[in-house]
Amino acid sequence: VISDIASGRFMDVNERWVEMLGYSKEEQIGRTSKEVGIWADPEVRDRGLAILSEQGHFKDFAIEFVTRTGQLRSALWSAEIISLEGQEVLLSLLIDSTERKQAEESLRKSEALYRSVVDNIQDVFYRTDADGLLVMLSPSGARLLGYDSIDDMVGRPNADFWFEPAGRTDFLARIQAQGKVTDFEVVLKRRDGSPVLVATSSGLYGDDQGRVLGVEGIFRDITERKHAEEALRQSEEKFSRLFKLSPDAISLSEPDSGLLVDVNEAYARLSGYAPEELIGRNSLELNLFVNPASRDRMVERLKTTGQANNIEIGIRRKDGSEIECTVSCQFITIGQERFVLAVMRDLTEFKRMQDMMIQSEKMISVGGIAAGIAHEINNPLGIIVQTAQNLVQRTRPDFRKNIEVAESIGLDMALLEKYMQARKILPFVQDMQAAALRAANIIRHMLDFSRRSESRRAVCDLPGIVDRAVALAKNDYDLKRSYDFKHIRIIKDYADDVQGIQCTETEIEQVLLNLLRNAAQAMAVADPPTHSPHIVIRLLNVRQGVRIMVEDNGPGMSSDMKRRVFEPFFTTKPPGVGTGLGLSVSYFIVTRGHGGRMWVESEPGMGATFTVELPKGAPGEEPIAATGA
């Protein structure tokens, strides 16, 4: 390198310097070494120039410079002042000494390490000669096998320290065949005769002429490692089973790309995809999120706080159906890699139970209101019924008291009767009586709805109750007149051992009759008409008790209808056909009267299934023994 003494600017550099430094000539000529930025420590340059000013030259001055790529390299700098075309310039010669310096440093460290290993190694270093005598051992070997010093062991046959000396034959045979063994498990014998499990990595060693001089290697006590490995294996197996068998959907994904690394069976079931369809793909590819913006909010919260808990998100399954889920996720580190662990739970059942609780609370509230309204209406209704009855009674032409009063005022009862017939007054009165009776019936239903039944409960024969309800439906005059229930095919699917449950037979019979009537009416008014109308009644045992399912192939219900179907006075029938109390009373009988559950599953055009679950025992009582179990 040739540089101007006064300014220190580069005047010329050769190709080797360009190659070493990484900067082109154009990037150096006319700039100082500090401007180019080659010095690891600029003060070293200043010390070199100070020597130069005193002596006029120097040789092999050790420096470190930084290449264009930021790599630190070592060099020996020799410099002198020369005259070039009448101008004094600095001629620098730089020899790259990086590799040599690294080699020297490596050798120094290797020698220090070797000395340290022999004295301080926790593992055991050993060497045997060609005859199998122990000729070298680190102090850790004496400590491991319970000897006072290595002098008590060196010079003895190595086989003396094997718990089963015959095993050494296989050990040597493997070394002869493979040249070495790695993590070969051996049981050695301590001084007191107790065994210790070690793992050895050993091989043959020789002289410069290639003659084999013996065996050398390292071994370590692996007793604790074996215990730890077994504990880890059991722990991994436990958590693997928890991961795979968890009812919640669990996934592991890469934080940046979102690629799924692993999923459990619950995740596959929830999403509708097979595990192999999920792993290696992200949620955007699978179109899992109904609203991708909700995923973005979750990811943002995860990045900000490190975790996100109980975030409600709409999930789209493989078949296109959508479900509501709650997602909790956080960062976890496995090995050296960071992942996102996400736990997703289907809220469908929770939402349904929440709706049922809301419905139940609504029933309780409406029940009190219904009782008050019913009692208030009963008073004027009694007057209407009584007045209608008196009106009929006091216009009868054959009643003696009526005849006496009519004669006293000159009224002809025969003409009065003809007038009432001509003006159809009696049919009006009869309509009034029918309407009053209908209102009384509604009031009775409201009172039934408002108070808990005090009927005596007993162990019931559910198949018999279902059979009677079907017989009643077939003989129901209103059904026969309007819907012709006998044209509906009834399919009974009873479990062989339906257990007995405590209930009030008439109430459960009323529930079933209401469900049968509603199914028949729905199928009768369906547009288009229901093809091959049928009702399937299933009885099956469940853990809580007995489940009754009434399934029809009618027109089904919309989501809004399903939400309101158990509300009092909600009906889809024309005015005058239904009161809207049948299902609400049924719901009350099942939930409050019997401590059970009742819900509906339906889709438009797919029919409806009403499910009733009755517990084994009456509310507040111990469960009774199941008959036939």
XYZ file of C-alpha atoms in Angstrom:
629
model
C 0.000 0.000 0.000
C 1.402 3.408 -0.978
C 0.040 6.405 0.909
C 0.775 10.097 1.244
C 2.693 10.848 4.424
C 1.264 14.312 4.922
C -2.430 13.464 4.465
C -2.399 9.711 5.017
C -4.509 9.206 1.876
C -4.103 6.061 -0.203
C -2.200 6.671 -3.447
C -2.115 3.106 -4.738
C -2.887 -0.451 -3.569
C -2.229 -3.788 -5.202
C -4.754 -6.493 -6.082
C -3.828 -8.690 -3.115
C -4.744 -5.853 -0.723
C -8.049 -5.359 -2.574
C -8.708 -9.088 -2.242
C -7.843 -9.119 1.465
C -9.814 -5.978 2.368
C -12.809 -6.377 0.044
C -12.905 -2.692 -0.987
C -12.133 -1.835 -4.626
C -9.256 0.483 -5.557
C -11.712 3.227 -6.452
C -13.205 3.047 -2.953
C -9.740 3.503 -1.355
C -7.624 5.822 -3.579
C -7.798 9.390 -2.262
C -9.225 8.352 1.165
C -7.472 7.666 4.455
C -7.508 4.281 6.105
C -9.715 5.723 8.857
C -12.195 7.049 6.296
C -12.348 3.651 4.640
C -12.839 2.190 8.110
C -10.359 -0.684 8.061
C -9.046 -0.401 11.627
C -10.406 -2.593 14.388
C -8.652 -0.253 16.834
C -7.553 3.087 15.269
C -5.175 3.703 18.189
C -2.980 0.814 16.949
C -2.458 2.767 13.691
C -1.411 5.821 15.674
C 1.130 3.781 17.671
C 2.565 2.354 14.434
C 2.963 5.831 12.923
C 4.629 7.049 16.127
C 7.259 4.290 15.763
C 7.656 5.260 12.120
C 8.304 8.907 12.986
C 10.986 7.885 15.498
C 12.761 5.134 13.552
C 11.817 5.838 9.933
C 10.569 2.256 9.499
C 9.202 -0.798 11.392
C 8.644 -4.478 10.634
C 6.020 -7.099 11.513
C 3.902 -4.773 13.627
C 0.808 -6.845 14.659
C -2.494 -5.234 13.739
C -6.144 -6.217 13.242
C -8.254 -4.807 10.410
C -11.918 -5.085 9.433
C -12.891 -6.253 5.930
C -15.771 -4.849 3.972
C -17.968 -7.779 5.138
C -17.198 -6.952 8.786
C -14.827 -9.891 9.264
C -11.951 -9.287 11.694
C -8.556 -10.373 10.350
C -4.986 -10.270 11.682
C -1.918 -9.004 9.782
C 1.773 -8.160 10.193
C 2.457 -4.568 9.068
C 5.885 -3.512 7.815
C 6.417 0.095 6.667
C 9.143 2.515 5.582
C 9.386 5.958 4.008
C 10.600 5.951 0.422
C 11.007 8.531 -2.300
C 8.702 8.113 -5.271
C 9.191 10.521 -8.193
C 10.777 13.034 -5.836
C 7.964 12.721 -3.250
C 8.321 11.026 0.113
C 5.610 8.411 0.547
C 4.800 5.615 2.969
C 5.238 2.108 1.587
C 3.345 -0.487 3.638
C 3.628 -4.262 3.297
C 0.848 -6.283 5.015
C 0.953 -10.050 5.424
C -2.353 -11.741 6.362
C -1.569 -13.760 9.498
C -5.139 -14.680 10.454
C -4.858 -18.406 9.783
C -1.465 -18.680 11.421
C -2.627 -16.794 14.483
C -5.752 -18.951 14.709
C -3.623 -22.099 14.384
C -1.288 -20.934 17.129
C -4.191 -20.034 19.369
C -5.849 -23.390 18.676
C -2.655 -25.255 19.514
C -2.236 -23.304 22.721
C -5.801 -23.971 23.737
C -5.504 -27.629 22.781
C -2.461 -28.137 24.969
C -4.091 -26.329 27.881
C -7.285 -28.270 27.372
C -5.467 -31.607 27.283
C -3.723 -30.824 30.545
C -6.979 -29.708 32.098
C -8.915 -32.716 30.813
C -6.603 -35.237 32.399
C -6.771 -33.557 35.804
C -10.300 -32.215 35.932
C -12.448 -34.259 33.587
C -15.698 -35.369 35.200
C -16.038 -38.160 32.720
C -13.349 -40.829 32.961
C -10.481 -41.069 30.461
C -8.671 -44.408 30.352
C -6.094 -46.224 28.238
C -5.066 -49.895 28.174
C -2.082 -51.503 26.498
C -2.127 -54.362 23.991
C -2.298 -56.882 26.854
C -5.370 -55.253 28.395
C -3.558 -53.708 31.356
C -4.762 -50.320 32.529
C -1.912 -47.887 31.806
C -3.605 -44.502 32.147
C -6.658 -43.211 34.041
C -7.995 -39.799 34.980
C -8.551 -39.110 38.710
C -12.341 -39.148 38.096
C -12.070 -42.893 37.386
C -10.747 -43.627 40.843
C -13.507 -41.504 42.409
C -16.231 -43.240 40.378
C -15.119 -46.768 41.251
C -14.361 -45.990 44.894
C -10.549 -46.245 44.935
C -8.306 -43.954 46.937
C -6.109 -43.035 43.935
C -5.356 -44.078 40.385
C -2.183 -45.796 41.673
C -4.436 -48.502 43.125
C -5.794 -49.233 39.625
C -3.075 -48.575 37.026
C -1.161 -51.738 36.056
C -4.069 -54.089 36.756
C -5.999 -55.985 34.036
C -8.912 -53.918 32.801
C -11.166 -56.973 33.126
C -10.838 -56.658 36.948
C -13.121 -53.620 36.792
C -15.893 -55.245 34.752
C -18.908 -56.549 36.693
C -19.226 -59.331 34.124
C -15.768 -59.828 32.571
C -17.250 -61.962 29.793
C -18.966 -58.832 28.458
C -15.567 -57.328 27.655
C -15.074 -59.949 24.937
C -18.094 -58.606 23.003
C -16.866 -55.047 23.645
C -13.426 -55.768 22.117
C -14.967 -57.687 19.207
C -17.071 -54.659 18.277
C -14.050 -52.363 18.421
C -12.051 -54.741 16.228
C -14.901 -54.891 13.702
C -15.899 -51.214 13.673
C -12.727 -49.478 14.860
C -14.654 -47.810 17.690
C -17.851 -47.896 19.761
C -20.021 -44.944 20.777
C -22.196 -44.815 23.919
C -21.648 -48.528 24.476
C -23.304 -49.436 27.771
C -21.121 -51.359 30.232
C -21.642 -52.429 33.845
C -18.444 -51.795 35.819
C -17.615 -53.010 39.313
C -16.827 -50.651 42.166
C -14.225 -51.454 44.782
C -16.970 -52.643 47.155
C -18.334 -54.998 44.478
C -21.465 -52.964 43.628
C -22.337 -52.390 39.965
C -22.381 -49.018 38.196
C -23.791 -48.465 34.702
C -21.575 -46.426 32.393
C -21.581 -45.504 28.708
C -18.242 -45.588 26.924
C -16.971 -44.232 23.641
C -13.757 -46.119 22.922
C -11.456 -47.039 20.082
C -8.030 -48.391 19.135
C -4.941 -46.185 19.331
C -1.492 -46.766 17.784
C 1.939 -45.328 17.082
C 3.242 -43.409 14.091
C 3.943 -46.646 12.238
C 0.294 -47.702 12.534
C 0.827 -50.446 15.105
C -2.099 -50.905 17.509
C -0.964 -50.213 21.062
C -4.246 -50.729 22.893
C -7.666 -49.281 23.611
C -8.503 -45.821 24.917
C -11.687 -43.894 25.495
C -14.011 -42.082 27.820
C -16.803 -43.433 29.992
C -19.315 -41.787 32.282
C -21.800 -42.829 34.935
C -25.253 -42.881 33.286
C -27.290 -44.150 36.251
C -28.950 -40.779 36.816
C -29.277 -40.224 33.086
C -31.105 -43.519 32.751
C -33.446 -42.548 35.545
C -33.957 -39.112 33.955
C -34.505 -40.654 30.513
C -37.105 -43.014 31.918
C -38.817 -40.175 33.788
C -38.691 -38.046 30.629
C -40.060 -40.904 28.541
C -42.941 -41.378 30.959
C -43.540 -37.623 31.075
C -43.481 -37.343 27.278
C -45.813 -40.313 26.996
C -48.183 -38.765 29.542
C -48.257 -35.372 27.865
C -48.435 -36.963 24.425
C -51.524 -38.866 25.543
C -52.965 -35.690 27.061
C -52.302 -33.861 23.789
C -53.810 -36.587 21.631
C -56.776 -37.496 23.848
C -57.746 -34.015 25.047
C -61.400 -33.237 24.252
C -60.292 -29.693 23.392
C -58.767 -29.020 19.973
C -55.016 -28.347 20.364
C -52.550 -27.238 17.714
C -48.876 -26.311 17.449
C -47.935 -23.809 14.772
C -44.992 -21.702 13.642
C -45.259 -18.102 14.945
C -44.366 -16.306 11.712
C -45.826 -18.437 8.926
C -48.722 -19.879 10.942
C -48.016 -23.332 9.460
C -49.523 -26.108 11.568
C -46.803 -28.388 12.956
C -49.023 -30.788 14.912
C -52.714 -31.175 15.784
C -54.598 -33.597 17.986
C -57.600 -35.748 17.067
C -60.049 -33.264 18.608
C -58.716 -30.515 16.306
C -59.203 -32.770 13.280
C -62.758 -33.627 14.376
C -63.647 -29.998 15.037
C -62.283 -28.746 11.704
C -63.509 -31.721 9.681
C -60.073 -32.229 8.097
C -57.812 -35.252 8.406
C -54.550 -34.518 10.326
C -52.472 -34.945 7.151
C -54.640 -32.294 5.440
C -53.871 -29.807 8.239
C -50.162 -30.244 9.007
C -47.948 -28.068 6.847
C -50.756 -25.626 5.990
C -51.966 -22.477 7.738
C -55.435 -21.273 8.665
C -55.638 -18.848 5.734
C -54.986 -21.637 3.222
C -57.636 -23.761 4.904
C -60.063 -20.808 5.151
C -60.700 -21.754 8.775
C -61.680 -18.322 10.073
C -65.124 -17.011 9.178
C -63.818 -13.488 9.773
C -60.047 -13.254 9.111
C -59.966 -9.922 10.958
C -60.719 -11.762 14.220
C -57.600 -13.870 13.660
C -55.555 -10.713 13.100
C -56.773 -9.295 16.421
C -55.849 -12.506 18.199
C -52.353 -12.553 16.651
C -51.833 -8.891 17.580
C -52.774 -9.565 21.189
C -50.507 -12.627 21.218
C -47.546 -10.574 19.987
C -48.248 -7.778 22.463
C -48.840 -9.787 25.644
C -47.445 -13.236 24.818
C -50.831 -14.888 25.212
C -54.483 -14.510 24.281
C -57.286 -16.050 26.353
C -60.883 -17.012 25.613
C -61.307 -15.139 22.361
C -64.545 -16.032 20.588
C -63.982 -16.741 16.904
C -66.156 -18.165 14.134
C -64.612 -21.301 12.579
C -65.498 -22.683 9.150
C -65.291 -26.463 8.920
C -64.262 -28.438 5.836
C -67.905 -29.019 4.831
C -68.569 -25.249 4.931
C -70.573 -25.290 8.163
C -69.726 -22.610 10.723
C -69.359 -23.004 14.485
C -68.515 -20.643 17.332
C -65.316 -21.427 19.246
C -63.256 -19.928 22.008
C -59.480 -19.846 21.444
C -56.642 -19.456 23.968
C -53.029 -19.407 22.789
C -49.521 -18.616 23.972
C -45.878 -18.951 22.937
C -43.991 -22.056 24.065
C -40.420 -23.207 23.416
C -39.742 -26.829 22.521
C -36.033 -27.602 22.261
C -34.591 -24.526 20.600
C -37.688 -23.652 18.583
C -40.568 -21.343 19.424
C -44.146 -22.320 18.645
C -47.674 -21.096 19.250
C -49.779 -23.477 21.339
C -53.495 -22.906 20.703
C -56.406 -24.547 22.500
C -59.778 -24.271 20.782
C -63.122 -25.269 22.288
C -66.417 -25.708 20.457
C -69.018 -23.427 22.054
C -71.996 -25.094 20.359
C -73.001 -27.173 23.390
C -72.175 -24.327 25.779
C -74.308 -21.903 23.787
C -77.131 -24.414 23.689
C -76.949 -24.922 27.439
C -76.760 -21.151 27.905
C -79.897 -20.730 25.798
C -81.592 -23.465 27.820
C -80.674 -21.720 31.080
C -82.005 -18.437 29.744
C -85.142 -20.239 28.589
C -85.522 -21.892 31.980
C -85.154 -18.569 33.795
C -87.670 -17.066 31.385
C -90.083 -19.879 32.174
C -89.746 -19.203 35.896
C -90.382 -15.492 35.413
C -93.263 -15.982 33.011
C -94.717 -18.613 35.336
C -95.325 -16.086 38.078
C -96.823 -13.624 35.605
C -99.012 -16.355 34.136
C -100.395 -17.257 37.579
C -101.341 -13.673 38.277
C -102.959 -13.159 34.868
C -104.816 -16.471 35.125
C -106.356 -15.612 38.489
C -107.303 -12.122 37.300
C -108.971 -13.474 34.147
C -110.801 -16.258 35.984
C -113.121 -13.794 37.786
C -114.651 -12.080 34.713
C -114.502 -15.398 32.846
C -116.634 -16.996 35.564
C -119.193 -14.239 35.131
C -119.254 -14.758 31.345
C -119.731 -18.525 31.703
C -122.415 -18.111 34.364
C -124.246 -15.383 32.399
C -124.247 -17.469 29.215
C -125.619 -20.415 31.143
C -128.335 -18.241 32.744
C -129.244 -16.749 29.338
C -129.805 -20.227 27.905
C -131.694 -21.331 30.997
C -134.017 -18.271 31.150
C -135.032 -18.419 27.483
C -136.101 -22.069 27.543
C -139.800 -22.235 26.461
C -140.430 -25.380 28.553
C -139.135 -24.020 31.844
C -142.085 -23.403 34.243
C -140.672 -20.278 35.897
C -140.014 -18.732 32.432
C -143.621 -19.496 31.372
C -145.044 -17.875 34.543
C -143.041 -14.653 34.114
C -143.847 -14.477 30.352
C -147.629 -14.869 31.004
C -147.512 -12.169 33.715
C -146.198 -9.642 31.182
C -148.194 -10.932 28.192
C -145.220 -12.494 26.350
C -145.788 -15.523 24.087
C -142.862 -17.926 24.779
C -143.495 -19.839 21.547
C -143.095 -16.641 19.524
C -139.961 -15.759 21.535
C -138.488 -19.140 20.717
C -139.262 -18.657 16.996
C -137.681 -15.198 17.124
C -134.512 -16.514 18.755
C -134.290 -19.287 16.191
C -134.853 -16.862 13.339
C -132.191 -14.505 14.674
C -129.853 -17.425 15.618
C -129.454 -16.096 19.127
C -128.926 -19.523 20.691
C -125.954 -20.363 18.363
C -124.440 -17.026 19.412
C -124.840 -18.010 23.045
C -123.343 -21.444 22.297
C -120.348 -19.789 20.607
C -120.003 -17.600 23.679
C -120.018 -20.720 25.878
C -117.466 -22.479 23.626
C -115.167 -19.448 23.660
C -115.466 -19.206 27.431
C -114.615 -22.891 27.820
C -111.639 -22.452 25.465
C -110.460 -19.487 27.531
C -110.914 -21.550 30.705
C -108.794 -24.289 29.158
C -106.050 -21.742 28.369
C -106.231 -20.462 31.941
C -105.865 -24.029 33.234
C -102.751 -24.455 31.087
C -101.358 -21.181 32.409
C -101.926 -22.294 35.990
C -100.310 -25.657 35.232
C -97.386 -23.750 33.787
C -97.065 -21.457 36.810
C -96.915 -24.003 39.632
C -94.895 -27.105 40.318
C -96.970 -30.220 40.069
C -97.625 -32.023 43.314
C -98.557 -35.262 41.586
C -97.209 -38.446 43.114
C -94.263 -39.921 41.274
C -93.479 -43.573 40.828
C -91.180 -45.788 38.783
C -92.660 -45.591 35.280
C -92.736 -47.911 32.306
C -91.653 -45.504 29.562
C -92.354 -47.843 26.597
C -95.914 -48.233 27.935
C -96.299 -44.453 28.329
C -95.135 -43.897 24.740
C -97.521 -46.558 23.429
C -100.482 -44.941 25.252
C -99.546 -41.473 23.956
C -99.465 -42.828 20.379
C -102.857 -44.508 20.887
C -104.314 -41.233 22.224
C -102.934 -39.313 19.257
C -104.511 -41.770 16.826
C -107.889 -41.358 18.541
C -107.654 -37.591 19.005
C -110.766 -36.138 17.363
C -109.087 -32.848 16.403
C -106.156 -34.674 14.809
C -108.475 -37.061 13.007
C -110.558 -34.177 11.694
C -107.710 -31.896 10.611
C -104.563 -33.956 10.130
C -105.612 -37.634 10.016
C -102.897 -38.952 12.331
C -103.571 -42.535 11.215
C -101.969 -41.770 7.846
C -98.632 -41.044 9.589
C -96.278 -44.026 9.920
C -95.036 -44.449 13.496
C -91.597 -46.083 13.908
C -90.697 -47.233 17.419
C -87.022 -47.779 18.264
C -86.776 -48.843 21.911
C -83.621 -50.056 23.650
C -83.959 -53.617 24.930
C -83.322 -52.656 28.545
C -84.859 -49.203 29.026
C -84.306 -48.416 32.686
C -87.072 -47.321 34.975
C -87.246 -43.680 36.037
C -89.365 -41.813 38.557
C -91.978 -39.642 36.896
C -95.613 -38.653 36.820
C -97.091 -40.801 34.069
C -99.879 -38.425 33.045
C -97.454 -35.502 32.739
C -94.921 -37.371 30.575
C -97.847 -38.695 28.539
C -98.987 -35.085 28.045
C -95.468 -34.082 26.882
C -95.366 -36.904 24.334
C -98.877 -36.160 23.112
C -97.927 -32.500 22.578
C -94.840 -33.530 20.579
C -96.861 -35.972 18.448
C -99.582 -33.388 17.788
C -97.041 -30.734 16.784
C -95.218 -33.138 14.468
C -98.481 -34.177 12.803
C -99.632 -30.585 12.370
C -96.253 -29.478 10.967
C -96.234 -32.254 8.373
C -99.872 -31.612 7.440
C -99.308 -27.933 6.577
C -95.883 -28.394 4.944
C -95.437 -26.780 1.529
C -94.550 -28.784 -0.493
C -96.412 -31.638 1.215
C -94.307 -34.073 3.224
C -93.614 -37.236 1.243
C -94.241 -40.445 3.192
C -94.793 -38.682 6.551
C -93.450 -40.604 9.507
C -92.460 -40.088 13.136
C -89.627 -42.017 14.782
C -89.786 -42.434 18.560
C -86.561 -43.592 20.209
C -85.953 -44.673 23.796
C -82.371 -45.185 24.933
C -80.391 -45.287 28.149
C -77.876 -42.531 28.868
C -75.554 -41.982 31.815
C -77.952 -39.500 33.460
C -81.109 -41.558 32.935
C -83.308 -42.095 29.864
C -83.520 -40.144 26.622
C -86.723 -39.860 24.563
C -86.365 -38.622 20.985
C -89.330 -37.716 18.752
C -88.164 -37.200 15.175
C -90.310 -36.238 12.164
C -89.557 -35.665 8.486
C -91.597 -32.467 8.262
C -90.617 -28.982 7.070
C -88.165 -28.285 9.923
C -87.555 -24.941 11.623
C -85.537 -21.795 11.084
C -82.964 -20.733 13.694
C -85.324 -18.015 14.973
C -88.135 -20.545 15.455
C -85.802 -22.857 17.355
C -84.856 -20.060 19.751
C -88.484 -19.230 20.508
C -90.179 -22.615 20.253
C -90.465 -23.053 24.063
C -91.731 -19.524 24.722
C -95.301 -19.278 26.077
C -97.889 -18.259 23.452
C -95.383 -18.590 20.562
C -97.050 -20.508 17.738
C -96.842 -20.799 13.982
C -100.404 -22.075 13.676
C -103.272 -19.904 12.383
C -105.331 -17.944 14.947
C -107.767 -20.146 16.821
C -105.871 -23.360 16.032
C -103.218 -23.357 18.757
C -102.650 -21.592 22.066
C -98.834 -21.570 21.923
C -98.687 -23.144 25.376
C -98.171 -26.830 24.488
C -94.385 -26.814 24.177
C -93.819 -24.286 26.966
C -95.895 -26.429 29.355
C -94.018 -29.528 28.155
C -90.712 -27.766 28.778
C -91.908 -26.797 32.254
C -93.000 -30.374 33.047
C -89.648 -31.823 31.952
C -87.255 -29.230 33.418
C -88.949 -27.974 36.567
C -91.319 -30.820 37.258
C -88.864 -33.669 36.659
C -85.413 -32.042 36.805
C -84.638 -33.098 33.229
C -83.609 -31.407 29.997
C -85.446 -30.713 26.761
C -84.157 -29.310 23.475
C -84.810 -29.309 19.742
C -82.558 -29.907 16.743
C -83.828 -28.878 13.331
C -82.889 -27.341 10.007
C -85.272 -25.976 7.349
C -86.428 -28.824 5.113
C -84.712 -31.442 7.316
C -87.442 -32.259 9.843
C -87.218 -31.731 13.594
C -86.039 -33.837 16.537
C -87.281 -33.037 20.044
C -85.190 -34.660 22.779
C -86.287 -35.195 26.372
C -83.826 -36.419 29.008
C -85.276 -37.630 32.305
C -83.008 -38.360 35.297
C -83.059 -41.658 37.142
C -84.416 -40.140 40.342
C -86.942 -37.413 41.082
C -85.545 -33.899 41.678
C -83.929 -33.657 45.093
C -84.018 -37.434 45.660
C -81.353 -40.104 45.561
C -81.251 -42.023 42.258
C -83.328 -45.150 42.333
C -82.242 -48.571 41.169
C -82.780 -49.013 37.438
C -85.127 -51.857 36.568
C -83.960 -54.353 34.013
C -80.330 -53.160 34.290
